[in-house]
Amino acid sequence: MPDRERSHPLRDSEDSEDLRRLFRELRSQEALSAPAFQDMMVRARDEARQSTEARESSLQGRSGGRLRTVRSRLLAGAGLLAAAAVAALMLVGIPDATDHSFEEAVRSFSTNPALGAWRSPTRDLLKVPGMELLRTVPDIGDSTWPGRSGELSRTHSL
Amino acid sequence: MNPTELEAQLEELHRESYGWALACCGWDESEADDVLQNAYIKVISGQAEFGGRSSFRTWLFGVIRRSAQESRRRTRSREKTLTRVARLQENPAVTNSGEDWVERSQETDRLVAALERISPRQREVVHLVFYHDLSIAEAAGIMEVSLGSARTHYERAKNRLRSLLRSAPGKGAEEGSPHA
């Protein structure tokens, strides 16, 4: 095998001939006990087919299981939401649509609108002197001051 | 590579593959059968796919080697469990020694015995180089080690093998005799 020797510069063919010979012998003896290739291949094909089928069925089972999981999670989520809504209503309380006092007040207001125009008797106490000054704005450029000429400038009522 | 071509390649390398499986399994024939079978299953089911980055033989030997490693791991774990159970039942430890059915000459028996006494890496590299006629670089690829590392293992393995073969019992009887 000169070609192989050339392509294998790391092989020391000369000083290892003793070992090489032993290995060649071992190889020829073991080759006789090798199992039949076809038998092995038939078994290998069967097992490969079985393992492929098992893998596929496990994948299908896994995807079916995933759907079931999603559905059960959705149901659980919906249940939780419903429970939360019930709890919130219990805490806040449902507005009483049959509140008689409220209905009565509405009814009395509609029959006597004066109730809506009620004013406080001490309202005039809130009026203080000079309040109108705060409600007027002098014109810019007008030199006359109301205090000196005695006449009021044109004012804009707010 | 279509399935027919694939099987043709496997068939061509079958005996050599079996020899490699034997070496990977410490010459336990039943384990080697299982390992080779599992390697074939991986190849034909597409679990192991030949990418064309190396020769088909180198790639296949790599698949066989990995299958053997997996098998070893399973066996070790099973042995541990069995040993634990045996201890619990206060029985003698259970061992799993494979029977050897290969008809070998005394000389090759001594070689196998010597191979079993060297380190796995050393055993792999000399087997790949001498038995399968691969280069050290190809062996390094199969063993998934660097070329330098493979070369070191190779040199040590040769020296160790020679030393073991010289000191092996029955050596004198067959010294210089023609091969069986």
PDB file of C-alpha atoms in Angstrom, chain B residues 15-169:
ATOM      1  CA  ARG B  15     -16.441  -6.560   9.385  1.00  0.00           C
ATOM      2  CA  GLU B  16     -14.139  -3.705  10.071  1.00  0.00           C
ATOM      3  CA  SER B  17     -16.884  -1.907  11.942  1.00  0.00           C
ATOM      4  CA  TYR B  18     -17.436  -5.001  14.044  1.00  0.00           C
ATOM      5  CA  GLY B  19     -13.727  -5.130  14.866  1.00  0.00           C
ATOM      6  CA  TRP B  20     -13.843  -1.505  15.929  1.00  0.00           C
ATOM      7  CA  ALA B  21     -16.987  -2.110  17.996  1.00  0.00           C
ATOM      8  CA  LEU B  22     -15.211  -4.998  19.720  1.00  0.00           C
ATOM      9  CA  ALA B  23     -12.271  -2.764  20.575  1.00  0.00           C
ATOM     10  CA  CYS B  24     -14.591  -0.039  21.841  1.00  0.00           C
ATOM     11  CA  CYS B  25     -16.398  -2.557  24.049  1.00  0.00           C
ATOM     12  CA  GLY B  26     -13.305  -4.198  25.520  1.00  0.00           C
ATOM     13  CA  TRP B  27     -13.824  -7.315  23.360  1.00  0.00           C
ATOM     14  CA  ASP B  28     -17.210  -8.061  24.861  1.00  0.00           C
ATOM     15  CA  GLU B  29     -18.962  -9.597  21.875  1.00  0.00           C
ATOM     16  CA  SER B  30     -22.560  -9.218  22.968  1.00  0.00           C
ATOM     17  CA  GLU B  31     -21.976  -5.595  23.824  1.00  0.00           C
ATOM     18  CA  ALA B  32     -20.186  -5.062  20.518  1.00  0.00           C
ATOM     19  CA  ASP B  33     -23.203  -6.551  18.690  1.00  0.00           C
ATOM     20  CA  ASP B  34     -25.532  -4.165  20.482  1.00  0.00           C
ATOM     21  CA  VAL B  35     -23.276  -1.212  19.892  1.00  0.00           C
ATOM     22  CA  LEU B  36     -22.930  -1.921  16.188  1.00  0.00           C
ATOM     23  CA  GLN B  37     -26.668  -2.479  15.904  1.00  0.00           C
ATOM     24  CA  ASN B  38     -27.358   0.830  17.633  1.00  0.00           C
ATOM     25  CA  ALA B  39     -24.891   2.577  15.367  1.00  0.00           C
ATOM     26  CA  TYR B  40     -26.684   1.153  12.314  1.00  0.00           C
ATOM     27  CA  ILE B  41     -30.029   2.260  13.722  1.00  0.00           C
ATOM     28  CA  LYS B  42     -28.668   5.782  14.159  1.00  0.00           C
ATOM     29  CA  VAL B  43     -27.347   5.792  10.607  1.00  0.00           C
ATOM     30  CA  ILE B  44     -30.432   4.449   8.839  1.00  0.00           C
ATOM     31  CA  SER B  45     -32.917   6.414  10.941  1.00  0.00           C
ATOM     32  CA  GLY B  46     -31.043   9.638  10.242  1.00  0.00           C
ATOM     33  CA  GLN B  47     -30.177  10.321  13.890  1.00  0.00           C
ATOM     34  CA  ALA B  48     -26.569  10.324  12.752  1.00  0.00           C
ATOM     35  CA  GLU B  49     -26.139  12.008   9.407  1.00  0.00           C
ATOM     36  CA  PHE B  50     -23.042  11.837   7.246  1.00  0.00           C
ATOM     37  CA  GLY B  51     -22.049  15.414   6.449  1.00  0.00           C
ATOM     38  CA  GLY B  52     -19.215  14.580   4.069  1.00  0.00           C
ATOM     39  CA  ARG B  53     -16.610  16.428   6.134  1.00  0.00           C
ATOM     40  CA  SER B  54     -14.547  13.252   6.468  1.00  0.00           C
ATOM     41  CA  SER B  55     -14.487   9.848   4.828  1.00  0.00           C
ATOM     42  CA  PHE B  56     -17.549   7.687   5.402  1.00  0.00           C
ATOM     43  CA  ARG B  57     -15.459   5.170   7.311  1.00  0.00           C
ATOM     44  CA  THR B  58     -14.040   7.770   9.675  1.00  0.00           C
ATOM     45  CA  TRP B  59     -17.516   9.141  10.305  1.00  0.00           C
ATOM     46  CA  LEU B  60     -19.010   5.673  10.863  1.00  0.00           C
ATOM     47  CA  PHE B  61     -16.260   4.771  13.308  1.00  0.00           C
ATOM     48  CA  GLY B  62     -17.048   7.954  15.189  1.00  0.00           C
ATOM     49  CA  VAL B  63     -20.719   6.929  15.403  1.00  0.00           C
ATOM     50  CA  ILE B  64     -19.730   3.460  16.652  1.00  0.00           C
ATOM     51  CA  ARG B  65     -17.410   4.967  19.228  1.00  0.00           C
ATOM     52  CA  ARG B  66     -20.107   7.262  20.567  1.00  0.00           C
ATOM     53  CA  SER B  67     -22.603   4.392  20.675  1.00  0.00           C
ATOM     54  CA  ALA B  68     -20.085   2.378  22.677  1.00  0.00           C
ATOM     55  CA  GLN B  69     -19.595   5.257  25.090  1.00  0.00           C
ATOM     56  CA  GLU B  70     -23.360   5.517  25.577  1.00  0.00           C
ATOM     57  CA  SER B  71     -23.584   1.790  26.127  1.00  0.00           C
ATOM     58  CA  ARG B  72     -20.753   1.947  28.654  1.00  0.00           C
ATOM     59  CA  ARG B  73     -22.509   4.708  30.551  1.00  0.00           C
ATOM     60  CA  ARG B  74     -25.739   2.708  30.633  1.00  0.00           C
ATOM     61  CA  THR B  75     -23.884  -0.418  31.748  1.00  0.00           C
ATOM     62  CA  ARG B  76     -22.045   1.456  34.476  1.00  0.00           C
ATOM     63  CA  SER B  77     -25.256   2.930  35.776  1.00  0.00           C
ATOM     64  CA  ARG B  78     -26.954  -0.494  35.653  1.00  0.00           C
ATOM     65  CA  GLU B  79     -23.999  -2.083  37.405  1.00  0.00           C
ATOM     66  CA  LYS B  80     -24.107   0.552  40.108  1.00  0.00           C
ATOM     67  CA  THR B  81     -27.787  -0.149  40.681  1.00  0.00           C
ATOM     68  CA  LEU B  82     -27.258  -3.901  40.693  1.00  0.00           C
ATOM     69  CA  THR B  83     -24.343  -3.591  43.082  1.00  0.00           C
ATOM     70  CA  ARG B  84     -26.403  -1.430  45.377  1.00  0.00           C
ATOM     71  CA  VAL B  85     -29.254  -3.933  45.306  1.00  0.00           C
ATOM     72  CA  ALA B  86     -26.843  -6.819  45.877  1.00  0.00           C
ATOM     73  CA  ARG B  87     -25.313  -5.010  48.831  1.00  0.00           C
ATOM     74  CA  LEU B  88     -28.719  -4.324  50.244  1.00  0.00           C
ATOM     75  CA  GLN B  89     -29.582  -7.992  49.969  1.00  0.00           C
ATOM     76  CA  GLU B  90     -26.173  -8.903  51.393  1.00  0.00           C
ATOM     77  CA  ASN B  91     -25.304 -10.922  48.331  1.00  0.00           C
ATOM     78  CA  PRO B  92     -21.927 -11.035  46.690  1.00  0.00           C
ATOM     79  CA  ALA B  93     -21.377  -8.188  44.231  1.00  0.00           C
ATOM     80  CA  VAL B  94     -22.771  -8.822  40.813  1.00  0.00           C
ATOM     81  CA  THR B  95     -20.316  -8.497  37.997  1.00  0.00           C
ATOM     82  CA  ASN B  96     -20.973  -8.226  34.304  1.00  0.00           C
ATOM     83  CA  SER B  97     -18.190  -9.958  32.520  1.00  0.00           C
ATOM     84  CA  GLY B  98     -18.808 -10.687  28.857  1.00  0.00           C
ATOM     85  CA  GLU B  99     -17.925 -14.023  27.425  1.00  0.00           C
ATOM     86  CA  ASP B 100     -15.511 -14.186  24.584  1.00  0.00           C
ATOM     87  CA  TRP B 101     -16.455 -16.433  21.689  1.00  0.00           C
ATOM     88  CA  VAL B 102     -13.872 -15.336  19.151  1.00  0.00           C
ATOM     89  CA  GLU B 103     -11.450 -18.081  18.236  1.00  0.00           C
ATOM     90  CA  ARG B 104      -8.079 -16.491  18.737  1.00  0.00           C
ATOM     91  CA  SER B 105      -4.542 -17.726  18.682  1.00  0.00           C
ATOM     92  CA  GLN B 106      -2.460 -17.428  21.844  1.00  0.00           C
ATOM     93  CA  GLU B 107      -0.570 -14.612  20.248  1.00  0.00           C
ATOM     94  CA  THR B 108      -3.618 -12.527  19.487  1.00  0.00           C
ATOM     95  CA  ASP B 109      -5.052 -13.421  22.883  1.00  0.00           C
ATOM     96  CA  ARG B 110      -1.957 -11.899  24.404  1.00  0.00           C
ATOM     97  CA  LEU B 111      -2.385  -8.852  22.201  1.00  0.00           C
ATOM     98  CA  VAL B 112      -5.989  -8.426  23.350  1.00  0.00           C
ATOM     99  CA  ALA B 113      -4.946  -8.915  26.979  1.00  0.00           C
ATOM    100  CA  ALA B 114      -2.256  -6.284  26.537  1.00  0.00           C
ATOM    101  CA  LEU B 115      -4.690  -3.919  24.832  1.00  0.00           C
ATOM    102  CA  GLU B 116      -7.053  -4.270  27.743  1.00  0.00           C
ATOM    103  CA  ARG B 117      -4.315  -3.136  30.086  1.00  0.00           C
ATOM    104  CA  ILE B 118      -3.444   0.091  28.334  1.00  0.00           C
ATOM    105  CA  SER B 119      -5.494   3.276  28.620  1.00  0.00           C
ATOM    106  CA  PRO B 120      -8.612   3.603  26.455  1.00  0.00           C
ATOM    107  CA  ARG B 121      -7.121   6.416  24.392  1.00  0.00           C
ATOM    108  CA  GLN B 122      -3.941   4.450  23.754  1.00  0.00           C
ATOM    109  CA  ARG B 123      -5.981   1.389  22.848  1.00  0.00           C
ATOM    110  CA  GLU B 124      -8.127   3.375  20.435  1.00  0.00           C
ATOM    111  CA  VAL B 125      -5.274   5.010  18.602  1.00  0.00           C
ATOM    112  CA  VAL B 126      -3.228   1.856  18.052  1.00  0.00           C
ATOM    113  CA  HIS B 127      -6.310  -0.073  17.042  1.00  0.00           C
ATOM    114  CA  LEU B 128      -7.293   2.546  14.499  1.00  0.00           C
ATOM    115  CA  VAL B 129      -3.795   2.810  13.108  1.00  0.00           C
ATOM    116  CA  PHE B 130      -2.722  -0.829  13.076  1.00  0.00           C
ATOM    117  CA  TYR B 131      -5.985  -2.718  12.771  1.00  0.00           C
ATOM    118  CA  HIS B 132      -7.860  -0.328  10.479  1.00  0.00           C
ATOM    119  CA  ASP B 133      -4.854   1.074   8.703  1.00  0.00           C
ATOM    120  CA  LEU B 134      -5.831   4.672   9.389  1.00  0.00           C
ATOM    121  CA  SER B 135      -3.436   7.567   9.789  1.00  0.00           C
ATOM    122  CA  ILE B 136      -2.885   9.129  13.194  1.00  0.00           C
ATOM    123  CA  ALA B 137      -4.678  12.239  11.925  1.00  0.00           C
ATOM    124  CA  GLU B 138      -7.736  10.166  10.978  1.00  0.00           C
ATOM    125  CA  ALA B 139      -7.597   8.404  14.329  1.00  0.00           C
ATOM    126  CA  ALA B 140      -7.435  11.774  16.066  1.00  0.00           C
ATOM    127  CA  GLY B 141     -10.576  12.811  14.189  1.00  0.00           C
ATOM    128  CA  ILE B 142     -12.469   9.713  15.311  1.00  0.00           C
ATOM    129  CA  MET B 143     -11.238  10.033  18.883  1.00  0.00           C
ATOM    130  CA  GLU B 144     -12.073  13.742  18.911  1.00  0.00           C
ATOM    131  CA  VAL B 145      -8.623  14.708  20.174  1.00  0.00           C
ATOM    132  CA  SER B 146      -5.894  16.874  18.696  1.00  0.00           C
ATOM    133  CA  LEU B 147      -3.310  15.388  16.407  1.00  0.00           C
ATOM    134  CA  GLY B 148      -0.568  16.064  18.952  1.00  0.00           C
ATOM    135  CA  SER B 149      -2.496  14.287  21.650  1.00  0.00           C
ATOM    136  CA  ALA B 150      -3.210  11.321  19.393  1.00  0.00           C
ATOM    137  CA  ARG B 151       0.433  11.098  18.474  1.00  0.00           C
ATOM    138  CA  THR B 152       1.474  11.102  22.112  1.00  0.00           C
ATOM    139  CA  HIS B 153      -1.032   8.353  22.910  1.00  0.00           C
ATOM    140  CA  TYR B 154       0.178   6.407  19.905  1.00  0.00           C
ATOM    141  CA  GLU B 155       3.843   6.502  20.924  1.00  0.00           C
ATOM    142  CA  ARG B 156       3.074   5.592  24.532  1.00  0.00           C
ATOM    143  CA  ALA B 157       0.730   2.824  23.440  1.00  0.00           C
ATOM    144  CA  LYS B 158       3.348   1.211  21.240  1.00  0.00           C
ATOM    145  CA  ASN B 159       5.951   1.215  23.989  1.00  0.00           C
ATOM    146  CA  ARG B 160       3.507  -0.062  26.565  1.00  0.00           C
ATOM    147  CA  LEU B 161       2.176  -2.783  24.258  1.00  0.00           C
ATOM    148  CA  ARG B 162       5.632  -4.014  23.431  1.00  0.00           C
ATOM    149  CA  SER B 163       6.557  -4.087  27.073  1.00  0.00           C
ATOM    150  CA  LEU B 164       3.382  -5.979  27.991  1.00  0.00           C
ATOM    151  CA  LEU B 165       3.780  -8.436  25.133  1.00  0.00           C
ATOM    152  CA  ARG B 166       7.359  -9.149  26.124  1.00  0.00           C
ATOM    153  CA  SER B 167       6.406  -9.837  29.710  1.00  0.00           C
ATOM    154  CA  ALA B 168       3.225 -11.777  28.881  1.00  0.00           C
ATOM    155  CA  PRO B 169       3.095 -15.418  30.079  1.00  0.00           C
TER     156      PRO B 169
END
